[in-house]
Amino acid sequence: MCAVHPDTTGVFDRLDFADDAPHEQVVFCQDLRTGLKAIIAIHSTALGPALGGTRFYPYVDERAALTDVLRLSRGMTYKAAIAGLKLGGGKAVIIGEPARLKTPALLEAYGRFVETLNGRYITAGDVNTTSEDMDIVGRTTAHVVARTPRNGGSGDSAPLTALGVFHAMAAAAETYWGTADLTGRKIGVEGVGKVGYNLVGLLVDAGAIVSATDTNTAALGRLAAAHPSVSIVDSVIDADIDLYAPCAMGATLTDVSAAGLIASVVCGAANNQLAHPDVELALHQRGILWVPDFVANSGGLIQVAGELDKRSREETTAQVEKVGDTVGRILQRQREHQILVGEAARDIVIERLRSARTPGPLSPVLPPRSDSF
Ligand code: NAI
């Protein structure tokens, strides 16, 4: 008998996920000719086709890749539902070192697998995959968004993701400080890559006092050239700021960092910001307002949903600006029910899934009322 970790064995009966909303379909894809090994996870199609990007990453093993894709696809269900989109949640991972493995032939092979799902899953870019890669994937499947504009796509989603984060921040500021005006607020941005860089521009224009950090000196150089007023610092998470904006990697909010945070509000683009769910309670007990990541960073998904619906850039931008209204509704519910912000957001997601679900063999069974996904 081989010993396996009970949390992370396969797809069914996983102990690390609540069993009330399991994944609908998980597809393992292999192409020996190109070295492609991919997993496509469809968490839910209750609201529409499952949409989510393709992450290309050198996972230590297949189990780590599976855990990541299951977690990320579930997050996409949340993100689409809270944003009011007619989309389900899905995600894909390609296992391997992108610099060594990523070739046009591999991306075309991947596209053929996406095509076999007949539109139940729609792919896009993610970590280590670009709009140019999606152009190549699109040679073998119709079910791809966020291609380059010259190939009919809506291109880089970072500017609209940043815009959504900005409006989420303003809504949180209105609740916390009684004004959405960010003039004079000290805001620390962690990670000034595609999203963080755009966010800093919006914050500077809004009159905020911005500090920023990044591990990449080129990213910092680009920022300093564009926004000389921004202070470049070693760290923002423990700095004397009003608002902490994580825009780099997830899981920066741990028991330790939450205890040391000086900021009153946390709102940023990074996915999966909490190292574990209880961190939100620790933040709440310290009077810190955390805006759930899947709400704040939904601008990119709204963009590709607009691409599918053939909406104009102006219409899509107006929809992204409504992320602030969504945050406002969640915070109002949180106050009314005296629950955590994350719980208020999850309640709205579950209500929407329950009301939109049409019975059928491919619809997931939702719980009568057991609210943890
Ligand atoms: P990116 O890769 O362009 O930028 C991330 C930046 O963070 C890089 O400049 C990197 O050097 C920096 N970084 C990495 N580790 C760091 C650390 N420990 N401390 C400080 N900086 C660090 O990625 P992008 O597109 O800007 O995304 C940022 C975050 O937002 C990611 O977590 C991503 O998953 C999330 N997100 C992005 C969306 C998009 O439309 N690009 C949509 C939704 C979420």
Coordinates of C-alpha atoms and ligand atoms in Angstrom, one line a residue:
M1 CA 0.0 0.0 0.0
C2 CA 1.4 3.4 -0.8
A3 CA 0.9 6.2 1.7
V4 CA -0.9 9.2 0.2
H5 CA -1.7 12.5 1.7
P6 CA -5.4 12.4 2.3
D7 CA -6.0 16.1 1.4
T8 CA -4.6 15.9 -2.0
T9 CA -5.2 12.6 -3.6
G10 CA -7.4 12.9 -6.6
V11 CA -10.4 14.8 -7.8
F12 CA -13.3 13.3 -5.8
D13 CA -13.8 13.3 -2.1
R14 CA -11.1 15.8 -1.4
L15 CA -10.8 16.8 2.2
D16 CA -9.2 20.1 1.4
F17 CA -12.4 21.4 -0.2
A18 CA -15.9 21.5 1.2
D19 CA -17.9 18.8 -0.5
D20 CA -21.0 20.9 -1.1
A21 CA -20.0 22.2 -4.6
P22 CA -17.7 19.7 -6.3
H23 CA -16.1 20.2 -9.7
E24 CA -18.2 19.1 -12.6
Q25 CA -15.5 17.9 -14.9
V26 CA -11.7 17.6 -14.8
V27 CA -9.8 16.7 -18.0
F28 CA -6.2 15.4 -18.1
C29 CA -4.6 16.1 -21.5
Q30 CA -1.3 14.6 -22.8
D31 CA 0.5 15.0 -26.1
L32 CA 3.7 13.1 -26.3
R33 CA 4.8 14.7 -29.5
T34 CA 5.0 18.2 -28.0
G35 CA 5.4 17.3 -24.3
L36 CA 2.1 18.8 -23.4
K37 CA 0.7 17.8 -20.1
A38 CA -2.3 19.9 -19.1
I39 CA -5.3 19.7 -16.7
I40 CA -8.5 21.5 -17.5
A41 CA -10.9 21.9 -14.5
I42 CA -14.5 22.9 -15.0
H43 CA -15.9 23.8 -11.6
S44 CA -19.3 25.0 -12.6
T45 CA -21.3 25.8 -15.7
A46 CA -24.4 26.7 -13.7
L47 CA -24.3 30.3 -14.9
G48 CA -22.8 29.7 -18.4
P49 CA -19.7 28.3 -20.0
A50 CA -16.7 27.9 -17.7
L51 CA -14.1 30.6 -18.4
G52 CA -10.7 30.9 -17.0
G53 CA -7.1 31.4 -18.1
T54 CA -4.3 28.8 -18.7
R55 CA -1.5 28.9 -16.3
F56 CA 1.9 27.6 -17.5
Y57 CA 4.0 26.6 -14.5
P58 CA 6.7 24.2 -13.5
Y59 CA 4.7 22.4 -10.8
V60 CA 6.8 20.1 -8.6
D61 CA 4.4 17.2 -9.5
E62 CA 1.1 16.4 -11.0
R63 CA -0.6 16.6 -7.6
A64 CA 0.5 20.2 -7.0
A65 CA -0.9 21.1 -10.5
L66 CA -4.2 19.4 -9.8
T67 CA -4.6 21.2 -6.5
D68 CA -3.8 24.5 -8.1
V69 CA -6.3 24.0 -11.0
L70 CA -9.1 22.9 -8.7
R71 CA -8.6 25.9 -6.4
L72 CA -8.3 28.4 -9.3
S73 CA -11.3 27.1 -11.2
R74 CA -13.5 27.3 -8.1
G75 CA -12.3 30.9 -7.6
M76 CA -13.4 31.7 -11.2
T77 CA -17.0 30.5 -10.4
Y78 CA -17.0 33.0 -7.5
K79 CA -15.5 35.8 -9.6
A80 CA -18.0 35.4 -12.4
A81 CA -21.0 35.0 -10.1
I82 CA -20.2 38.1 -8.0
A83 CA -19.6 40.2 -11.1
G84 CA -23.0 39.3 -12.4
L85 CA -21.7 37.6 -15.5
K86 CA -23.3 34.7 -17.4
L87 CA -20.2 32.6 -17.1
G88 CA -19.1 29.6 -15.1
G89 CA -15.8 28.8 -13.5
G90 CA -13.0 27.0 -15.1
K91 CA -9.2 27.1 -15.3
A92 CA -6.4 25.1 -16.9
V93 CA -2.8 24.5 -16.1
I94 CA 0.0 23.3 -18.4
I95 CA 2.7 21.6 -16.4
G96 CA 6.3 22.5 -17.2
E97 CA 8.9 25.2 -17.5
P98 CA 7.5 27.7 -20.1
A99 CA 10.9 28.9 -21.2
R100 CA 11.9 25.3 -22.3
L101 CA 8.5 23.8 -23.2
K102 CA 6.3 26.5 -24.7
T103 CA 6.2 26.1 -28.5
P104 CA 3.6 26.9 -31.1
A105 CA 3.1 23.1 -31.6
L106 CA 2.4 22.6 -27.9
L107 CA 0.0 25.5 -27.8
E108 CA -1.8 24.2 -30.9
A109 CA -2.0 20.7 -29.3
Y110 CA -3.5 22.4 -26.2
G111 CA -6.0 24.2 -28.3
R112 CA -7.2 20.9 -29.8
F113 CA -8.0 19.6 -26.3
V114 CA -9.9 22.8 -25.4
E115 CA -11.8 22.3 -28.7
T116 CA -12.9 18.8 -27.6
L117 CA -14.9 20.4 -24.8
N118 CA -17.2 22.1 -27.3
G119 CA -17.3 25.5 -25.5
R120 CA -18.0 24.2 -22.0
Y121 CA -14.6 25.6 -21.2
I122 CA -13.3 28.9 -22.7
T123 CA -9.6 29.7 -22.2
A124 CA -7.6 32.9 -21.8
G125 CA -4.1 34.0 -20.7
D126 CA -2.8 33.7 -17.2
V127 CA 0.5 33.4 -15.4
N128 CA 3.2 32.7 -18.1
T129 CA 0.7 32.8 -21.0
T130 CA 0.1 35.9 -23.1
S131 CA -2.4 37.3 -25.6
E132 CA 0.1 36.2 -28.3
D133 CA 0.0 32.7 -27.0
M134 CA -3.8 32.8 -27.1
D135 CA -3.5 33.8 -30.8
I136 CA -1.7 30.5 -31.3
V137 CA -4.1 28.5 -29.2
G138 CA -6.9 30.1 -31.3
R139 CA -5.5 28.4 -34.4
T140 CA -7.0 25.1 -33.2
T141 CA -10.0 26.1 -31.0
A142 CA -12.7 28.7 -31.3
H143 CA -13.1 28.8 -27.5
V144 CA -10.4 31.3 -26.6
V145 CA -10.6 35.0 -25.5
A146 CA -8.1 37.7 -24.7
R147 CA -6.2 37.3 -28.0
T148 CA -4.4 40.3 -29.4
P149 CA -6.6 43.0 -30.9
R150 CA -5.1 42.3 -34.3
N151 CA -6.6 38.8 -34.0
G152 CA -9.9 39.9 -32.8
G153 CA -9.2 39.8 -29.0
S154 CA -9.5 42.4 -26.3
G155 CA -5.8 42.2 -25.5
D156 CA -4.1 42.8 -22.1
S157 CA -6.6 42.7 -19.3
A158 CA -4.4 44.5 -16.8
P159 CA -5.6 48.0 -17.3
L160 CA -9.2 47.1 -16.7
T161 CA -8.3 44.8 -13.8
A162 CA -6.5 47.8 -12.3
L163 CA -9.5 50.1 -12.9
G164 CA -11.7 47.6 -11.0
V165 CA -9.3 47.5 -8.1
F166 CA -9.3 51.3 -8.0
H167 CA -13.1 51.4 -7.8
A168 CA -13.1 48.7 -5.2
M169 CA -10.7 50.8 -3.1
A170 CA -12.8 53.9 -3.5
A171 CA -15.9 51.9 -2.3
A172 CA -14.0 50.5 0.7
A173 CA -12.7 54.0 1.5
E174 CA -16.2 55.3 1.5
T175 CA -17.3 52.7 4.0
Y176 CA -14.2 53.0 6.2
W177 CA -13.4 56.7 6.1
G178 CA -16.8 58.1 5.0
T179 CA -15.4 59.3 1.7
A180 CA -14.4 57.6 -1.6
D181 CA -11.9 60.4 -2.2
L182 CA -8.4 58.9 -2.0
T183 CA -6.6 62.3 -2.0
G184 CA -3.9 62.2 0.6
R185 CA -4.4 58.6 1.5
K186 CA -1.2 56.7 2.0
I187 CA -1.4 53.6 -0.3
G188 CA 1.3 50.9 -0.6
V189 CA 1.3 48.9 -3.8
E190 CA 3.1 45.5 -3.6
G191 CA 4.0 44.4 -7.1
V192 CA 4.1 46.9 -10.0
G193 CA 3.9 44.5 -12.9
K194 CA 1.0 44.7 -15.4
V195 CA -1.8 45.4 -12.9
G196 CA 0.2 47.3 -10.2
Y197 CA 1.8 49.7 -12.7
N198 CA -1.6 50.7 -14.1
L199 CA -3.1 50.9 -10.6
V200 CA -0.3 53.3 -9.4
G201 CA -1.2 55.6 -12.4
L202 CA -4.8 55.8 -11.3
L203 CA -3.9 56.4 -7.6
V204 CA -1.4 59.1 -8.5
D205 CA -4.0 60.8 -10.6
A206 CA -6.5 60.5 -7.7
G207 CA -4.1 62.4 -5.4
A208 CA -3.0 59.4 -3.2
I209 CA 0.4 59.3 -1.6
V210 CA 1.8 56.1 -3.2
S211 CA 4.6 53.9 -2.1
A212 CA 5.5 50.8 -4.1
T213 CA 7.7 47.7 -3.9
D214 CA 8.7 45.0 -6.3
T215 CA 11.3 42.3 -6.5
N216 CA 12.0 43.1 -10.1
T217 CA 14.3 46.2 -10.6
A218 CA 13.1 46.7 -14.2
A219 CA 9.5 46.9 -13.1
L220 CA 10.6 49.5 -10.5
G221 CA 12.6 51.4 -13.1
R222 CA 9.6 51.7 -15.4
L223 CA 7.5 52.9 -12.5
A224 CA 10.0 55.5 -11.3
A225 CA 10.3 56.9 -14.8
A226 CA 6.6 57.3 -15.3
H227 CA 5.7 58.4 -11.7
P228 CA 8.6 60.1 -10.0
S229 CA 6.4 61.1 -7.0
V230 CA 6.0 57.5 -6.0
S231 CA 8.4 56.3 -3.2
I232 CA 10.1 53.0 -3.9
V233 CA 10.4 51.0 -0.7
D234 CA 11.6 47.6 0.4
S235 CA 8.3 46.5 1.8
V236 CA 4.7 48.0 2.0
I237 CA 2.9 45.3 3.9
D238 CA 4.3 46.4 7.3
A239 CA 4.7 50.1 6.4
D240 CA 2.8 53.0 8.0
I241 CA 0.1 53.3 5.3
D242 CA -3.7 53.6 5.2
L243 CA -4.3 51.0 2.5
Y244 CA -2.3 47.9 1.5
A245 CA -2.7 46.8 -2.2
P246 CA -1.3 43.3 -2.8
C247 CA -0.7 43.1 -6.6
A248 CA 2.0 40.5 -6.8
M249 CA 1.7 37.0 -5.4
G250 CA -1.1 35.4 -3.3
A251 CA -1.0 34.3 0.4
T252 CA 0.8 37.4 1.7
L253 CA -1.8 37.8 4.4
T254 CA -0.7 35.3 7.1
D255 CA -1.3 35.1 10.8
V256 CA 2.0 37.0 11.3
S257 CA 1.6 39.7 8.6
A258 CA -2.1 40.3 9.6
A259 CA -1.0 40.9 13.2
G260 CA 1.6 43.4 12.1
L261 CA -0.4 45.3 9.5
I262 CA -0.7 49.0 10.1
A263 CA -3.0 49.7 7.1
S264 CA -6.8 50.0 7.8
V265 CA -7.9 48.6 4.5
V266 CA -6.6 45.8 2.2
C267 CA -7.6 45.8 -1.4
G268 CA -5.6 44.5 -4.3
A269 CA -5.4 42.4 -7.4
A270 CA -3.5 39.4 -6.3
N271 CA -5.5 36.1 -6.3
N272 CA -5.9 34.1 -3.1
Q273 CA -4.5 36.8 -0.7
L274 CA -5.3 35.0 2.5
A275 CA -2.8 32.2 3.4
H276 CA -5.8 30.5 5.1
P277 CA -9.4 31.5 5.6
D278 CA -9.1 32.3 9.3
V279 CA -6.8 35.2 8.5
E280 CA -9.9 37.2 7.5
L281 CA -11.2 36.9 11.1
A282 CA -7.8 38.0 12.5
L283 CA -8.0 41.1 10.2
H284 CA -11.6 41.8 11.2
Q285 CA -10.8 41.5 14.9
R286 CA -8.1 44.2 14.4
G287 CA -10.6 46.4 12.7
I288 CA -9.0 46.0 9.2
L289 CA -11.3 46.0 6.2
W290 CA -10.4 43.3 3.6
V291 CA -12.0 43.4 0.2
P292 CA -12.1 39.9 -1.2
D293 CA -9.7 39.4 -4.0
F294 CA -12.2 37.7 -6.3
V295 CA -14.4 40.9 -6.1
A296 CA -11.6 43.5 -6.4
N297 CA -9.8 41.8 -9.3
S298 CA -12.8 40.9 -11.5
G299 CA -12.2 43.7 -14.1
G300 CA -10.1 41.4 -16.3
L301 CA -12.9 38.8 -16.4
I302 CA -15.5 41.5 -17.1
Q303 CA -13.3 42.5 -20.1
V304 CA -13.3 39.0 -21.6
A305 CA -17.0 38.6 -20.9
G306 CA -17.5 41.8 -22.9
E307 CA -15.4 40.4 -25.7
L308 CA -17.6 37.3 -25.9
D309 CA -20.8 39.5 -25.9
K310 CA -19.2 41.8 -28.4
R311 CA -19.6 44.8 -26.2
S312 CA -17.7 48.0 -27.0
R313 CA -14.7 49.1 -24.9
E314 CA -16.8 51.9 -23.4
E315 CA -19.6 49.6 -22.3
T316 CA -17.1 47.2 -20.8
T317 CA -15.3 50.0 -19.0
A318 CA -18.6 51.2 -17.5
Q319 CA -19.3 47.7 -16.3
V320 CA -15.8 47.5 -14.6
E321 CA -16.5 50.8 -12.9
K322 CA -19.4 49.1 -11.2
V323 CA -17.0 46.9 -9.2
G324 CA -17.3 49.6 -6.6
D325 CA -21.0 49.2 -6.4
T326 CA -20.6 45.5 -5.9
V327 CA -18.1 46.1 -3.1
G328 CA -20.6 48.6 -1.6
R329 CA -23.4 46.0 -1.7
I330 CA -21.2 43.4 0.0
L331 CA -20.1 45.8 2.7
Q332 CA -23.7 46.8 3.4
R333 CA -24.7 43.1 3.7
Q334 CA -21.7 42.5 6.0
R335 CA -22.9 45.3 8.3
E336 CA -26.6 44.2 8.2
H337 CA -25.8 40.6 9.0
Q338 CA -22.8 41.2 11.3
I339 CA -20.7 38.7 9.4
L340 CA -17.3 38.8 7.7
V341 CA -16.9 40.5 4.4
G342 CA -15.8 37.3 2.7
E343 CA -18.9 35.5 4.1
A344 CA -21.2 38.3 2.8
A345 CA -19.6 37.9 -0.7
R346 CA -19.9 34.2 -0.6
D347 CA -23.6 34.4 0.4
I348 CA -24.3 36.6 -2.7
V349 CA -22.4 34.0 -4.9
I350 CA -24.4 31.1 -3.5
E351 CA -27.7 32.9 -3.9
R352 CA -26.9 33.7 -7.5
L353 CA -25.8 30.1 -8.3
R354 CA -28.9 28.7 -6.7
S355 CA -31.3 30.9 -8.5
A356 CA -29.6 30.6 -11.9
R357 CA -29.1 26.8 -11.9
T358 CA -31.2 24.9 -14.3
P359 CA -31.6 21.2 -13.5
G360 CA -29.7 18.8 -15.7
P361 CA -27.0 16.2 -15.8
L362 CA -24.3 18.8 -16.0
S363 CA -25.5 21.1 -13.3
P364 CA -23.8 20.8 -10.0
V365 CA -25.9 20.0 -7.0
L366 CA -25.8 23.0 -4.6
P367 CA -26.4 22.6 -0.9
P368 CA -29.7 23.7 0.7
R369 CA -27.7 26.1 3.0
S370 CA -24.2 25.3 3.9
D371 CA -22.2 28.2 2.8
S372 CA -18.5 27.3 2.5
F373 CA -17.4 26.5 -1.0
Ligands
NAI1 P1 2.8 40.5 -13.3 O1 3.6 39.2 -13.3 O2 2.8 41.4 -14.5 O3 3.2 41.4 -12.1 C1 3.5 40.9 -10.8 C2 4.7 41.7 -10.3 O4 4.9 41.3 -8.9 C3 6.0 41.5 -11.0 O5 6.5 42.8 -11.3 C4 6.9 40.8 -10.0 O6 8.2 41.2 -10.1 C5 6.3 41.3 -8.7 N1 6.6 40.4 -7.5 C6 6.7 39.1 -7.5 N2 6.9 38.7 -6.2 C7 7.0 39.8 -5.5 C8 7.2 40.1 -4.1 N3 7.4 39.0 -3.2 N4 7.1 41.3 -3.6 C9 6.9 42.4 -4.5 N5 6.7 42.2 -5.8 C10 6.7 40.9 -6.3 O7 1.3 40.1 -12.9 P2 0.0 40.9 -13.1 O8 -0.7 40.6 -14.3 O9 0.2 42.3 -12.8 O10 -0.9 40.3 -11.9 C11 -0.7 40.7 -10.5 C12 -1.6 39.9 -9.6 O11 -2.9 40.1 -10.0 C13 -1.4 38.4 -9.8 O12 -1.6 37.8 -8.5 C14 -2.5 37.9 -10.7 O13 -2.9 36.6 -10.5 C15 -3.6 38.9 -10.3 N6 -4.6 39.1 -11.3 C16 -4.2 39.7 -12.5 C17 -5.1 39.9 -13.5 C18 -4.7 40.5 -14.8 O14 -5.6 40.9 -15.6 N7 -3.5 40.6 -15.2 C19 -6.5 39.6 -13.3 C20 -6.9 39.1 -12.0 C21 -5.9 38.9 -11.1

